Structures are given as structure tokens and as C-alpha cells.
Amino acid sequence: MMKTAVVGGGAAGFFLAINLKEMCPQMDVTILEASKRVLAKVEISGGGRCNCTNSFEDVVDLQSVYPRGHRLLKRLFKVFDYRDAYQWFEHRGVKLTTQEDHCVFPQSQDSHTIINLFLNEAHRLDITIKTCCKVNSLDDLSDYDFIAITTGGMKNSSLFTLHSSLIIPPVPSLFTFNINDAQLRNLMGTVVDATAMIPGTKMRASGPLLITHWGMSGPCILRLSSYAARLLSEHQYQMPLSVNWTSLKENEVQEELLAFCRQHAQKQLTTMRPFDLPQRLWSYLTEKALAGRAHAPWGSLNQKELNRLTNMLINDTYQIAGRAPFKDEFVTCGGIDLSAVNPSTLESREHPHLYFAGEVLDIDGVTGGFNFQAAWTTAYTVATAIKNACK
């Protein structure tokens, strides 16, 4: 009987093991997990609801949701994509629901629905699960015919005795920004659709932006952190940040402000808000732009003041002062260099019968179920490759 070791008891590991065992019932499949619990990351993902994929309805270019790995995934999606993943879960009794933002969750809104499915399928298929089983070297797995590495973000890049050229040093992705601005932090809880960007680069992201007690968060910031993960790491997370609170162009903002000057000439700036901005945010921005004139009537604004207010709305600048105060990021940028694997099978070019799936590869997506989808697709690819290799 041939044996496969799946190193890593997370989403990709379980998906790979289950599909491989279904494809090759005669294969002995063992999941080796270093910690005491499997699927811990799945449990807390999506706020405990598990955003397991995305409908991809608004995705025109995969690069917009996969800053790294989009070319490889475009190829692999031809074999197993988000539609296949949706059917895979529903076929096994997990009903899914698609939200207005195109994120896909279990109808139960509980990540344990996914966890229980994986554990039950592993039990049904007689897959061995070993916890507290740390693998330090490929030599530890010499008894296995095939090895699949699904260990996640590879924060410890020396985990395996692979040639260093295989590994792109991992850095955090999908994190929020610390911003040392007490007045901004006083707006904690405020949410607004905005566009954030790193000045001097083409890196920008749009969507809901959440002001927190440490700075900025929300899908907009998380996406930007993903796009700029490597750049921000190189600058020790100390970089300028620009926010367009309207996501509109300069001339569009100026026209709207001029219209307010005409229509609400006698009203104070603080009482009439353009662009449906939250009241606290509008008061903060007008004070920041106009200082003592923040309570002036709309009709009294001169051109210089209108220009300052326009610039504040479309180019409000801050200094990123570090990442959010969390110990572990959900996603990392980096891992196994994609040039080191066969793009059709994800098998190592240097080590026969050694495969990689999930976040251990240099593939990462923005928030919204895209990282789980990459895990399902790469895991299915490896399961198919091992099945074919058995022949």
C-alpha cells in the first residue's frame, strides 16, 4: 500500500487528504499537525463564520484579488475553481449562501459546519490524523511515498531542509494600520466607503474603511495591505498613506462643493454634509482643512478654502506607524517560489513526489474568501497529481 503524508492539518491539508482518499481509496493518507488542534484557523476565520469562497462576480482580473499567484491560479481554475468548490461543499451536505458583497458562507453562519464536515469525511475515509507531530526535516518522512506540504504561511522558513532558493521570505499580509493621530482615533467605529493609497505608487484599494482605536481597518485597508505587503515590510511599516474619503475625482468633488455653496449658502458647514459622510468624520475633516472657519456658512467660503476642503476630501494624508497590535496575521506574502514547482501539478522541481498546496506557496489573496479558494484549488490539484503519479 502506498502512503502519503499531508504535513499541516489546516484547510488545504484536509481538503487535499479527503480528495486524494476519494480518488485513491487504496492510498494510506496521514495528516500530520504540529499543534494540539487541527483546523484552528478555519474556526476563527470570517469572524467564526468561515468565508469559504467568493462568487467572483465582480472579479474581472484575478490580479485584483490575488496580488501574488494570479497567473498560476488562472491556469488551475480551469480544473477546479470557485464553482467547483461551491458544488463540492453542497454535494456533501453543507448548504452555502452568497452575500451581497459576493462572499460565500455556510448557511449556518458557523465555521464548525465546515470543520465537522472535514472531520467526518476524514473519519469516513479512514484518514489518519496525528496532532502534536512536528516535522523538522523531509528525512522525518522517509517512510512515505508522497509528501504534501500544507503548513500555511511558513513564518519559520527554515521548517524544512529545502534549498533556500525554493523559499521567498514570508512577510505579513492582510493587516490593519497603526496611525498615531488622537483626533482620528476619537472617530473609532466610523465606517465610510473610501479609497486608500500609498503615495508615489500605483497601490490603491477601495471599499469600506473602518476607523479604530489604533488607526484604520476594514476591507479597504486590508486590501491595500495585501497589495503593498512586501513594500511595507521593506519600510518597517513606516510609510505615508493617502485617503480619498469620497472615491471621486477632484473635479467631481469640487463641483459638489460648489453646488452646496449655492444651495445652502446660509447653512453652516457642520450642519450640511456632502457625499453622505458620517457627521463626526465631516466635522473632523472640516476642522482639519479650515481650522477656525469650520463653522462658517457655506456661502462664505472663498476659492482657497474650497480648494483646501477639496484636497482634504480626496487626499487626506497620514503616516502609517506600524501594523495593528495583533500577534498573528491570517495571511502571509511569500513562501515556496512558484518557479520551483511544476505549474500543472505543484510538485517540486528538485524533489520528486514532494508537493505544495495552500498558503505555503507564494500565493495570497485579499479578504473575501479568496485565500480559502486558493487553498481548495491547490489542494485539489495536488490530490489529482498524486493520483496520476500512482498510475
mmCIF file of N, CA, C and O in Angstrom, residues 39 42 94 110-123:
data_model
loop_
_atom_site.group_PDB
_atom_site.id
_atom_site.type_symbol
_atom_site.label_atom_id
_atom_site.label_comp_id
_atom_site.label_asym_id
_atom_site.label_seq_id
_atom_site.Cartn_x
_atom_site.Cartn_y
_atom_site.Cartn_z
ATOM 1 N N LEU A 39 -7.346 22.492 12.164
ATOM 2 C CA LEU A 39 -8.345 23.418 11.618
ATOM 3 C C LEU A 39 -8.618 24.623 12.520
ATOM 4 O O LEU A 39 -9.705 25.204 12.491
ATOM 5 N N VAL A 42 -9.438 27.768 10.529
ATOM 6 C CA VAL A 42 -10.771 27.708 9.928
ATOM 7 C C VAL A 42 -11.819 28.145 10.950
ATOM 8 O O VAL A 42 -12.769 28.858 10.634
ATOM 9 N N VAL A 94 -23.297 20.602 2.990
ATOM 10 C CA VAL A 94 -23.105 21.938 3.574
ATOM 11 C C VAL A 94 -23.744 22.969 2.650
ATOM 12 O O VAL A 94 -23.224 23.272 1.580
ATOM 13 N N ASP A 110 -21.684 29.403 10.679
ATOM 14 C CA ASP A 110 -20.858 28.824 11.750
ATOM 15 C C ASP A 110 -19.723 28.026 11.117
ATOM 16 O O ASP A 110 -19.963 27.081 10.357
ATOM 17 N N SER A 111 -18.491 28.392 11.436
ATOM 18 C CA SER A 111 -17.334 27.702 10.859
ATOM 19 C C SER A 111 -17.269 26.232 11.254
ATOM 20 O O SER A 111 -16.656 25.417 10.555
ATOM 21 N N HIS A 112 -17.926 25.878 12.365
ATOM 22 C CA HIS A 112 -17.893 24.478 12.784
ATOM 23 C C HIS A 112 -18.620 23.576 11.793
ATOM 24 O O HIS A 112 -18.374 22.358 11.772
ATOM 25 N N THR A 113 -19.469 24.143 10.973
ATOM 26 C CA THR A 113 -20.118 23.352 9.926
ATOM 27 C C THR A 113 -19.070 22.818 8.953
ATOM 28 O O THR A 113 -19.121 21.658 8.536
ATOM 29 N N ILE A 114 -18.103 23.656 8.595
ATOM 30 C CA ILE A 114 -17.017 23.245 7.707
ATOM 31 C C ILE A 114 -16.072 22.289 8.430
ATOM 32 O O ILE A 114 -15.662 21.256 7.891
ATOM 33 N N ILE A 115 -15.743 22.618 9.670
ATOM 34 C CA ILE A 115 -14.835 21.776 10.453
ATOM 35 C C ILE A 115 -15.420 20.379 10.634
ATOM 36 O O ILE A 115 -14.734 19.359 10.437
ATOM 37 N N ASN A 116 -16.698 20.300 11.006
ATOM 38 C CA ASN A 116 -17.335 18.997 11.221
ATOM 39 C C ASN A 116 -17.382 18.192 9.933
ATOM 40 O O ASN A 116 -17.206 16.961 9.963
ATOM 41 N N LEU A 117 -17.607 18.872 8.819
ATOM 42 C CA LEU A 117 -17.597 18.179 7.532
ATOM 43 C C LEU A 117 -16.237 17.533 7.292
ATOM 44 O O LEU A 117 -16.144 16.346 6.944
ATOM 45 N N PHE A 118 -15.169 18.313 7.463
ATOM 46 C CA PHE A 118 -13.832 17.787 7.232
ATOM 47 C C PHE A 118 -13.519 16.618 8.163
ATOM 48 O O PHE A 118 -12.975 15.592 7.731
ATOM 49 N N LEU A 119 -13.824 16.770 9.440
ATOM 50 C CA LEU A 119 -13.522 15.708 10.398
ATOM 51 C C LEU A 119 -14.339 14.452 10.119
ATOM 52 O O LEU A 119 -13.820 13.323 10.188
ATOM 53 N N ASN A 120 -15.613 14.618 9.786
ATOM 54 C CA ASN A 120 -16.463 13.464 9.489
ATOM 55 C C ASN A 120 -16.021 12.751 8.220
ATOM 56 O O ASN A 120 -16.018 11.510 8.156
ATOM 57 N N GLU A 121 -15.640 13.532 7.202
ATOM 58 C CA GLU A 121 -15.171 12.923 5.957
ATOM 59 C C GLU A 121 -13.849 12.191 6.187
ATOM 60 O O GLU A 121 -13.635 11.101 5.643
ATOM 61 N N ALA A 122 -12.975 12.764 6.981
ATOM 62 C CA ALA A 122 -11.704 12.109 7.278
ATOM 63 C C ALA A 122 -11.935 10.788 8.004
ATOM 64 O O ALA A 122 -11.274 9.772 7.719
ATOM 65 N N HIS A 123 -12.893 10.800 8.940
ATOM 66 C CA HIS A 123 -13.221 9.570 9.665
ATOM 67 C C HIS A 123 -13.836 8.535 8.729
ATOM 68 O O HIS A 123 -13.467 7.354 8.752
#
